[in-house]
Amino acid sequence: MENKEEKAEKKEKKEKIPRQAMPEQDPKARIGNFDEVPYGYSEEVAMLEAKRCIQCKKPGCIPGCPVDVDIPGFIKLIAEGKFIEAAWKLKETNALPAVCGRVCPQEDQCEKVCILGKKGDPVAVGRLERFAADYERATGKIEIPKVAAPTGKKIAIVGAGPAGLTIAGDLVKVGHDVTVFEALHKAGGVLIYGIPEFRLPKAIVDAEVDYLEKLGVKIVFNAAIGRLKTVDDLFAEGFHAVFLGVGAGAPVFMNVPGENISGIYSANEYLTRSNLMKAYLFPKYDTPIVKGKNVAVIGGGNVAMDSVRTALRLGADNAYIIYRRSKKEMPARIEEVHHAEEEGVQFNFLTNPIEYIGDENGWVKQMVCNRMELGEPDDSGRRRPIVIKGSEFTIDVDIVVVAIGTTANPVIPRTTPGLDVNKWGYIVTKDGTGETTRMGVYAGGDIVTGSATVILAMGAGRQAAKAIDEYVRSL
Amino acid sequence: MHKIIEKTYLQDIVVRMVFEAPEIARKRKAGQFVVLMIDDKGERIPLTIVDSDSEKGTLTIIFQIVGKTTTCLAQLSAGDYIKHVLGPLGHPTEVENFGTSVCVGGGVGVGVVYPIAAALKKKGNKVISIIGARTKDILILEEEMGKVSDKLLVATDDGSYGFHGFVSAVLQNLIDSGEKIDRVFAIGPVPMMRVICNVTKPYNIKTIVSLNPIMVDATGMCGACRVSVGGRTKFGCVDGPEFDGHEVDFGLLMTRLRMYCDQEKQSMDMCRCGENGK
């Protein structure tokens, strides 16, 4: 037992080690390639950073994590140089640690509640998670845990995104027969079509999917549930439960004049072409993308940052963010905004497009915008943008990417009797279980919450996995 | 993986292909389409299902060689495989006994209108079909269309076969002859569909067109295929592919179809040179 004094001393000593930075590709160089921006920690740096963790008796970071990763546990193993063990510790609760280490908003979750953050900088949990997961992949010492004896229960997962992959991993481990139906030709959902290579290398997603397949998860590609088969068909085929993790895939447009003219993409299309279809490698890959000189991306979230940074890498001279509020209200992660700034993205805050003007070929050449000012807070708690009268001005553009959000795709609710949706089209579920209004059908991720984060979708998958496991065992 | 069972050239640049896709074959209805990718580096292209055999588990498509993907597809033979096929997509054609239905097909669009004509005939419609092509040599499916139609009219732009002129003129003549028409289905090149709609509009004959915008995922996710119908934005893939032709903004559709002209040319050039290992 250590006394208070000793503990305080230990904490003080730990605080003397500063939070370790991750080396990154130089901004000037990286806008010429699609390689990942941060290089990750070396073993020495990872151990140094891990030693900063004071191993709290009642850690705040674990409840701060939507999938309850044993954060002090895996960090302690890194500090001791037991890197592979650290990776396995992560995998006990997180099926996709290499992904989460990169794309989780740790600053709003585990790192936000880290005790060290009260006085200084929190432990770099995300960077350490990434380090351990990358170490495992690089060394190839991937441990495939033993799965439980077969239960004889068949579970269908619709959508191979973060929610679906998490639940698939959880359910296969306890002995269920799990089949994932994916509409696209690759697994990963937003990880593969949405998040660019420079932020999440696709080889990592492939490796995580490969791991799940080794666990025994079956993935059926090119299977559009709702069209090829309905949820009813899945039950008729003998599945005992169905999980819907289909995401909020439908793009939202602003419905302003000229929005359908050529050169205007939804962020979903722009990123899908570039990431999933590898249009940045055209013509080695067959899918084209138009590389604009003056590219405007509408929106202030992570998807907008991904789009605008993609535009730069495709060779844009000017890449603009057009956002109707101010920098403070931007929903994007600080790190992403920082990277975009470093790379030369031009931010136009308090600006909102109201019309697009095409040239004689019907290609966008200008956008008409209003200047905005901030009024009283709205329902989201952020100050409402208000048009400044008479402030109209134009920006010359040849590509526009609309990144103002996504909404529910109605195909599955429409073809599944008894499945209730709310007024926005999102599936209604019982809190904490993912149980829908239809017996045996569960849902989680963006199709329930609307667009959120990878880790929240994974958390929803985790909760639904528990509920489905109980349900199918009760049958 | 989908094994190709049969490939035949209907004309120099028009190919009919039958391949295995048993689950899609069981579900598919007239008017629906598939998206296919030849291999993992390929592009996703939408193609209407012309026919299906649920017992053999096969689908039939007819396509015209226009770009790299269709060129590569045409180079495959029976026994080869298509890597990815997604479907059936889009809403099926609304098939009822409308009375007298006219099915107009132009060029490779005859292949698309054929299953609709067959379904209409089966429902008890009097089916009058008008099919056309630039010239006699590239006219397709005349015999098949004849079998599912009460009356078949043929037109060629150059007068080498049948009526000398466009299918729209044949339709106009039919209307002028006093034929009472309850519904028109028009499928073919965009200018043809536009002109057919201009012909039927003054008579208020409901005219259904099947649109072929550029698509990527074709599941409602990307919005590449957005079209303006009745002043509202619709997605060709999930809201269509068939729409009320009198409401469609054909000009916008044509402009959007030209979005990748330069890249398509570049891709074709590469394809001929075989530089990318295909």
CSV table of N, CA and C in Angstrom, one decimal, chain B residues 117-227:
chain,number,residue,atom,x,y,z
B,117,ALA,N,-42.4,-4.9,-72.4
B,117,ALA,CA,-43.4,-5.3,-73.3
B,117,ALA,C,-43.9,-6.7,-73.0
B,118,ALA,N,-43.0,-7.6,-72.7
B,118,ALA,CA,-43.4,-9.0,-72.4
B,118,ALA,C,-44.3,-9.0,-71.2
B,119,ALA,N,-43.9,-8.2,-70.1
B,119,ALA,CA,-44.7,-8.2,-68.9
B,119,ALA,C,-46.1,-7.6,-69.2
B,120,LEU,N,-46.1,-6.6,-70.0
B,120,LEU,CA,-47.4,-5.9,-70.3
B,120,LEU,C,-48.3,-6.9,-71.1
B,121,LYS,N,-47.7,-7.6,-72.0
B,121,LYS,CA,-48.5,-8.5,-72.8
B,121,LYS,C,-49.1,-9.6,-71.9
B,122,LYS,N,-48.3,-10.1,-71.0
B,122,LYS,CA,-48.8,-11.1,-70.1
B,122,LYS,C,-49.9,-10.6,-69.2
B,123,LYS,N,-49.9,-9.3,-68.9
B,123,LYS,CA,-51.0,-8.7,-68.1
B,123,LYS,C,-52.3,-8.5,-68.9
B,124,GLY,N,-52.2,-8.7,-70.2
B,124,GLY,CA,-53.4,-8.5,-71.0
B,124,GLY,C,-53.5,-7.3,-71.8
B,125,ASN,N,-52.4,-6.5,-71.8
B,125,ASN,CA,-52.4,-5.3,-72.6
B,125,ASN,C,-52.4,-5.6,-74.1
B,126,LYS,N,-53.0,-4.7,-74.9
B,126,LYS,CA,-52.7,-4.7,-76.3
B,126,LYS,C,-51.4,-4.0,-76.5
B,127,VAL,N,-50.4,-4.7,-76.9
B,127,VAL,CA,-49.0,-4.1,-76.9
B,127,VAL,C,-48.6,-3.8,-78.4
B,128,ILE,N,-48.4,-2.5,-78.6
B,128,ILE,CA,-47.9,-2.1,-79.9
B,128,ILE,C,-46.4,-1.6,-79.7
B,129,SER,N,-45.5,-2.2,-80.4
B,129,SER,CA,-44.1,-1.8,-80.2
B,129,SER,C,-43.6,-1.1,-81.4
B,130,ILE,N,-42.8,-0.1,-81.1
B,130,ILE,CA,-42.1,0.6,-82.1
B,130,ILE,C,-40.6,0.6,-81.8
B,131,ILE,N,-39.9,-0.1,-82.7
B,131,ILE,CA,-38.4,-0.2,-82.4
B,131,ILE,C,-37.6,0.5,-83.6
B,132,GLY,N,-36.5,1.0,-83.2
B,132,GLY,CA,-35.8,1.7,-84.2
B,132,GLY,C,-34.3,1.7,-84.0
B,133,ALA,N,-33.5,2.0,-85.1
B,133,ALA,CA,-32.1,2.1,-85.0
B,133,ALA,C,-31.6,3.0,-86.1
B,134,ARG,N,-30.3,3.3,-86.0
B,134,ARG,CA,-29.8,4.3,-87.0
B,134,ARG,C,-29.9,3.6,-88.4
B,135,THR,N,-29.6,2.3,-88.5
B,135,THR,CA,-29.6,1.6,-89.7
B,135,THR,C,-29.9,0.2,-89.5
B,136,LYS,N,-30.3,-0.5,-90.6
B,136,LYS,CA,-30.8,-1.9,-90.5
B,136,LYS,C,-29.9,-2.8,-89.7
B,137,ASP,N,-28.6,-2.7,-90.0
B,137,ASP,CA,-27.6,-3.6,-89.5
B,137,ASP,C,-27.5,-3.6,-87.9
B,138,ILE,N,-27.9,-2.5,-87.3
B,138,ILE,CA,-27.7,-2.4,-85.9
B,138,ILE,C,-29.1,-2.5,-85.1
B,139,LEU,N,-30.1,-2.9,-85.9
B,139,LEU,CA,-31.4,-3.1,-85.2
B,139,LEU,C,-31.3,-4.4,-84.4
B,140,ILE,N,-31.8,-4.4,-83.2
B,140,ILE,CA,-31.8,-5.6,-82.4
B,140,ILE,C,-33.2,-6.1,-82.0
B,141,LEU,N,-33.3,-7.4,-81.7
B,141,LEU,CA,-34.4,-8.0,-81.0
B,141,LEU,C,-35.7,-7.9,-81.8
B,142,GLU,N,-35.6,-7.8,-83.1
B,142,GLU,CA,-36.9,-7.6,-83.9
B,142,GLU,C,-37.8,-8.8,-83.7
B,143,GLU,N,-37.2,-10.0,-83.8
B,143,GLU,CA,-38.0,-11.2,-83.7
B,143,GLU,C,-38.7,-11.3,-82.3
B,144,GLU,N,-37.8,-11.1,-81.2
B,144,GLU,CA,-38.3,-11.2,-79.9
B,144,GLU,C,-39.4,-10.2,-79.6
B,145,MET,N,-39.2,-9.0,-80.0
B,145,MET,CA,-40.2,-8.0,-79.8
B,145,MET,C,-41.5,-8.3,-80.5
B,146,GLY,N,-41.4,-8.9,-81.7
B,146,GLY,CA,-42.6,-9.3,-82.5
B,146,GLY,C,-43.4,-10.4,-81.7
B,147,LYS,N,-42.7,-11.2,-81.0
B,147,LYS,CA,-43.4,-12.3,-80.3
B,147,LYS,C,-44.2,-11.8,-79.1
B,148,VAL,N,-43.8,-10.7,-78.5
B,148,VAL,CA,-44.5,-10.2,-77.3
B,148,VAL,C,-45.4,-9.0,-77.6
B,149,SER,N,-45.5,-8.7,-78.9
B,149,SER,CA,-46.3,-7.5,-79.3
B,149,SER,C,-47.5,-7.9,-80.2
B,150,ASP,N,-48.6,-7.2,-80.1
B,150,ASP,CA,-49.7,-7.4,-81.0
B,150,ASP,C,-49.4,-6.8,-82.4
B,151,LYS,N,-48.6,-5.7,-82.3
B,151,LYS,CA,-48.2,-5.1,-83.6
B,151,LYS,C,-46.8,-4.6,-83.4
B,152,LEU,N,-45.9,-4.8,-84.4
B,152,LEU,CA,-44.6,-4.3,-84.3
B,152,LEU,C,-44.3,-3.4,-85.5
B,153,LEU,N,-43.8,-2.2,-85.1
B,153,LEU,CA,-43.5,-1.2,-86.2
B,153,LEU,C,-42.0,-0.9,-86.1
B,154,VAL,N,-41.3,-0.9,-87.2
B,154,VAL,CA,-39.9,-0.7,-87.2
B,154,VAL,C,-39.5,0.6,-88.0
B,155,ALA,N,-38.5,1.3,-87.5
B,155,ALA,CA,-38.1,2.5,-88.2
B,155,ALA,C,-36.5,2.5,-88.2
B,156,THR,N,-36.0,3.0,-89.3
B,156,THR,CA,-34.5,3.3,-89.3
B,156,THR,C,-34.3,4.7,-89.8
B,157,ASP,N,-33.3,5.3,-89.2
B,157,ASP,CA,-33.0,6.7,-89.5
B,157,ASP,C,-32.7,6.9,-90.9
B,158,ASP,N,-32.0,5.9,-91.5
B,158,ASP,CA,-31.6,6.0,-92.9
B,158,ASP,C,-32.5,5.4,-93.9
B,159,GLY,N,-33.6,4.8,-93.4
B,159,GLY,CA,-34.6,4.2,-94.3
B,159,GLY,C,-34.1,2.9,-94.9
B,160,SER,N,-33.1,2.3,-94.3
B,160,SER,CA,-32.6,1.0,-94.9
B,160,SER,C,-33.5,-0.1,-94.5
B,161,TYR,N,-34.4,0.1,-93.6
B,161,TYR,CA,-35.4,-1.0,-93.2
B,161,TYR,C,-36.6,-0.3,-92.5
B,162,GLY,N,-37.8,-0.8,-92.8
B,162,GLY,CA,-39.0,-0.2,-92.2
B,162,GLY,C,-39.2,1.2,-92.6
B,163,PHE,N,-39.8,1.9,-91.6
B,163,PHE,CA,-40.2,3.3,-91.8
B,163,PHE,C,-38.9,4.2,-91.9
B,164,HIS,N,-38.8,5.1,-92.9
B,164,HIS,CA,-37.7,6.0,-93.0
B,164,HIS,C,-37.8,7.2,-92.1
B,165,GLY,N,-37.2,7.1,-90.9
B,165,GLY,CA,-37.3,8.2,-90.0
B,165,GLY,C,-37.2,7.8,-88.6
B,166,PHE,N,-37.5,8.6,-87.6
B,166,PHE,CA,-37.4,8.3,-86.2
B,166,PHE,C,-38.6,7.6,-85.7
B,167,VAL,N,-38.4,6.9,-84.6
B,167,VAL,CA,-39.5,6.2,-83.9
B,167,VAL,C,-40.6,7.2,-83.5
B,168,SER,N,-40.2,8.4,-83.2
B,168,SER,CA,-41.2,9.4,-82.7
B,168,SER,C,-42.2,9.7,-83.8
B,169,ALA,N,-41.7,9.7,-85.1
B,169,ALA,CA,-42.6,10.0,-86.2
B,169,ALA,C,-43.6,8.8,-86.3
B,170,VAL,N,-43.1,7.6,-86.1
B,170,VAL,CA,-44.0,6.4,-86.2
B,170,VAL,C,-45.1,6.6,-85.1
B,171,LEU,N,-44.7,7.0,-83.9
B,171,LEU,CA,-45.7,7.2,-82.8
B,171,LEU,C,-46.7,8.2,-83.2
B,172,GLN,N,-46.2,9.3,-83.7
B,172,GLN,CA,-47.1,10.4,-84.1
B,172,GLN,C,-48.1,9.9,-85.2
B,173,ASN,N,-47.6,9.1,-86.1
B,173,ASN,CA,-48.5,8.6,-87.2
B,173,ASN,C,-49.6,7.7,-86.5
B,174,LEU,N,-49.1,6.9,-85.5
B,174,LEU,CA,-50.0,6.0,-84.8
B,174,LEU,C,-51.1,6.8,-84.1
B,175,ILE,N,-50.7,7.8,-83.5
B,175,ILE,CA,-51.7,8.7,-82.8
B,175,ILE,C,-52.7,9.3,-83.8
B,176,ASP,N,-52.1,9.8,-84.9
B,176,ASP,CA,-52.9,10.5,-86.0
B,176,ASP,C,-53.9,9.5,-86.6
B,177,SER,N,-53.5,8.2,-86.6
B,177,SER,CA,-54.4,7.2,-87.3
B,177,SER,C,-55.6,6.9,-86.4
B,178,GLY,N,-55.6,7.5,-85.2
B,178,GLY,CA,-56.8,7.3,-84.3
B,178,GLY,C,-56.7,6.2,-83.3
B,179,GLU,N,-55.5,5.6,-83.2
B,179,GLU,CA,-55.3,4.5,-82.2
B,179,GLU,C,-55.4,5.1,-80.8
B,180,LYS,N,-56.2,4.5,-80.0
B,180,LYS,CA,-56.4,5.0,-78.7
B,180,LYS,C,-55.3,4.4,-77.8
B,181,ILE,N,-54.4,5.3,-77.3
B,181,ILE,CA,-53.2,4.8,-76.5
B,181,ILE,C,-53.4,5.2,-75.1
B,182,ASP,N,-53.2,4.2,-74.2
B,182,ASP,CA,-53.4,4.4,-72.8
B,182,ASP,C,-52.1,4.7,-72.1
B,183,ARG,N,-51.0,4.1,-72.5
B,183,ARG,CA,-49.7,4.4,-71.9
B,183,ARG,C,-48.6,4.1,-72.9
B,184,VAL,N,-47.6,4.9,-72.7
B,184,VAL,CA,-46.4,4.8,-73.5
B,184,VAL,C,-45.2,4.5,-72.7
B,185,PHE,N,-44.3,3.5,-73.1
B,185,PHE,CA,-43.1,3.3,-72.4
B,185,PHE,C,-42.0,3.6,-73.4
B,186,ALA,N,-41.1,4.5,-73.1
B,186,ALA,CA,-40.1,4.9,-74.1
B,186,ALA,C,-38.7,4.8,-73.5
B,187,ILE,N,-37.9,3.9,-74.1
B,187,ILE,CA,-36.6,3.7,-73.6
B,187,ILE,C,-35.6,3.7,-74.8
B,188,GLY,N,-34.6,4.6,-74.6
B,188,GLY,CA,-33.5,4.7,-75.6
B,188,GLY,C,-32.6,5.8,-75.3
B,189,PRO,N,-32.0,6.4,-76.3
B,189,PRO,CA,-31.1,7.5,-76.1
B,189,PRO,C,-31.9,8.7,-75.5
B,190,VAL,N,-31.3,9.5,-74.7
B,190,VAL,CA,-32.0,10.6,-74.1
B,190,VAL,C,-32.8,11.5,-75.1
B,191,PRO,N,-32.1,11.9,-76.2
B,191,PRO,CA,-32.9,12.8,-77.1
B,191,PRO,C,-34.1,12.1,-77.7
B,192,MET,N,-34.1,10.8,-77.9
B,192,MET,CA,-35.2,10.0,-78.3
B,192,MET,C,-36.3,10.1,-77.3
B,193,MET,N,-36.0,9.8,-76.0
B,193,MET,CA,-37.0,9.8,-75.0
B,193,MET,C,-37.6,11.2,-74.8
B,194,ARG,N,-36.8,12.2,-75.0
B,194,ARG,CA,-37.3,13.6,-74.9
B,194,ARG,C,-38.3,13.9,-76.0
B,195,VAL,N,-38.0,13.5,-77.2
B,195,VAL,CA,-38.9,13.7,-78.4
B,195,VAL,C,-40.2,13.0,-78.2
B,196,ILE,N,-40.1,11.7,-77.8
B,196,ILE,CA,-41.3,10.9,-77.6
B,196,ILE,C,-42.2,11.6,-76.5
B,197,CYS,N,-41.6,12.1,-75.5
B,197,CYS,CA,-42.4,12.8,-74.5
B,197,CYS,C,-43.1,14.1,-75.0
B,198,ASN,N,-42.4,14.7,-75.9
B,198,ASN,CA,-42.9,15.9,-76.6
B,198,ASN,C,-44.1,15.5,-77.5
B,199,VAL,N,-44.0,14.3,-78.1
B,199,VAL,CA,-45.1,13.9,-78.9
B,199,VAL,C,-46.4,13.5,-78.1
B,200,THR,N,-46.2,12.9,-77.0
B,200,THR,CA,-47.3,12.4,-76.2
B,200,THR,C,-48.0,13.4,-75.3
B,201,LYS,N,-47.2,14.5,-74.9
B,201,LYS,CA,-47.7,15.4,-74.0
B,201,LYS,C,-49.0,16.1,-74.4
B,202,PRO,N,-49.1,16.6,-75.7
B,202,PRO,CA,-50.3,17.3,-76.0
B,202,PRO,C,-51.5,16.4,-75.9
B,203,TYR,N,-51.4,15.1,-76.0
B,203,TYR,CA,-52.5,14.2,-75.9
B,203,TYR,C,-52.7,13.7,-74.5
B,204,ASN,N,-51.8,14.1,-73.6
B,204,ASN,CA,-51.9,13.7,-72.2
B,204,ASN,C,-51.8,12.2,-72.0
B,205,ILE,N,-51.0,11.5,-72.8
B,205,ILE,CA,-50.8,10.1,-72.7
B,205,ILE,C,-49.6,9.9,-71.8
B,206,LYS,N,-49.9,9.3,-70.6
B,206,LYS,CA,-48.8,9.1,-69.6
B,206,LYS,C,-47.7,8.3,-70.3
B,207,THR,N,-46.5,8.8,-70.1
B,207,THR,CA,-45.3,8.3,-70.8
B,207,THR,C,-44.2,8.0,-69.8
B,208,ILE,N,-43.9,6.7,-69.7
B,208,ILE,CA,-42.8,6.3,-68.7
B,208,ILE,C,-41.5,6.1,-69.4
B,209,VAL,N,-40.5,6.7,-68.8
B,209,VAL,CA,-39.1,6.6,-69.4
B,209,VAL,C,-38.2,5.9,-68.4
B,210,SER,N,-37.2,5.2,-68.9
B,210,SER,CA,-36.2,4.6,-68.0
B,210,SER,C,-34.9,5.4,-68.1
B,211,LEU,N,-34.4,6.0,-67.0
B,211,LEU,CA,-33.3,6.9,-67.1
B,211,LEU,C,-32.0,6.1,-66.8
B,212,ASN,N,-30.9,6.6,-67.4
B,212,ASN,CA,-29.6,5.9,-67.3
B,212,ASN,C,-28.6,6.9,-66.8
B,213,PRO,N,-28.8,7.6,-65.7
B,213,PRO,CA,-27.7,8.5,-65.2
B,213,PRO,C,-26.5,7.8,-64.8
B,214,ILE,N,-25.4,8.5,-64.6
B,214,ILE,CA,-24.2,7.9,-64.1
B,214,ILE,C,-24.4,7.5,-62.6
B,215,MET,N,-24.0,6.3,-62.2
B,215,MET,CA,-24.2,5.9,-60.9
B,215,MET,C,-22.8,5.4,-60.3
B,216,VAL,N,-22.7,5.4,-59.0
B,216,VAL,CA,-21.6,4.7,-58.4
B,216,VAL,C,-22.0,3.5,-57.5
B,217,ASP,N,-22.6,3.8,-56.3
B,217,ASP,CA,-23.0,2.7,-55.5
B,217,ASP,C,-24.3,2.1,-56.0
B,218,ALA,N,-25.2,3.0,-56.5
B,218,ALA,CA,-26.5,2.6,-56.9
B,218,ALA,C,-27.5,2.1,-55.8
B,219,THR,N,-27.2,2.4,-54.6
B,219,THR,CA,-28.0,2.0,-53.5
B,219,THR,C,-28.6,3.3,-52.8
B,220,GLY,N,-28.4,4.4,-53.3
B,220,GLY,CA,-29.0,5.6,-52.7
B,220,GLY,C,-28.0,6.4,-51.9
B,221,MET,N,-26.7,6.0,-52.0
B,221,MET,CA,-25.7,6.6,-51.1
B,221,MET,C,-25.0,7.8,-51.6
B,222,CYS,N,-24.8,7.9,-52.9
B,222,CYS,CA,-23.9,8.9,-53.4
B,222,CYS,C,-24.5,10.1,-54.1
B,223,GLY,N,-25.7,9.9,-54.7
B,223,GLY,CA,-26.3,11.0,-55.4
B,223,GLY,C,-25.7,11.4,-56.7
B,224,ALA,N,-24.9,10.5,-57.3
B,224,ALA,CA,-24.3,10.8,-58.6
B,224,ALA,C,-25.4,10.8,-59.6
B,225,CYS,N,-26.5,10.0,-59.4
B,225,CYS,CA,-27.5,9.8,-60.4
B,225,CYS,C,-28.7,10.7,-60.2
B,226,ARG,N,-28.4,11.9,-59.6
B,226,ARG,CA,-29.6,12.7,-59.3
B,226,ARG,C,-30.2,13.3,-60.6
B,227,VAL,N,-31.5,13.3,-60.7
B,227,VAL,CA,-32.2,13.8,-61.8
B,227,VAL,C,-33.3,14.8,-61.3
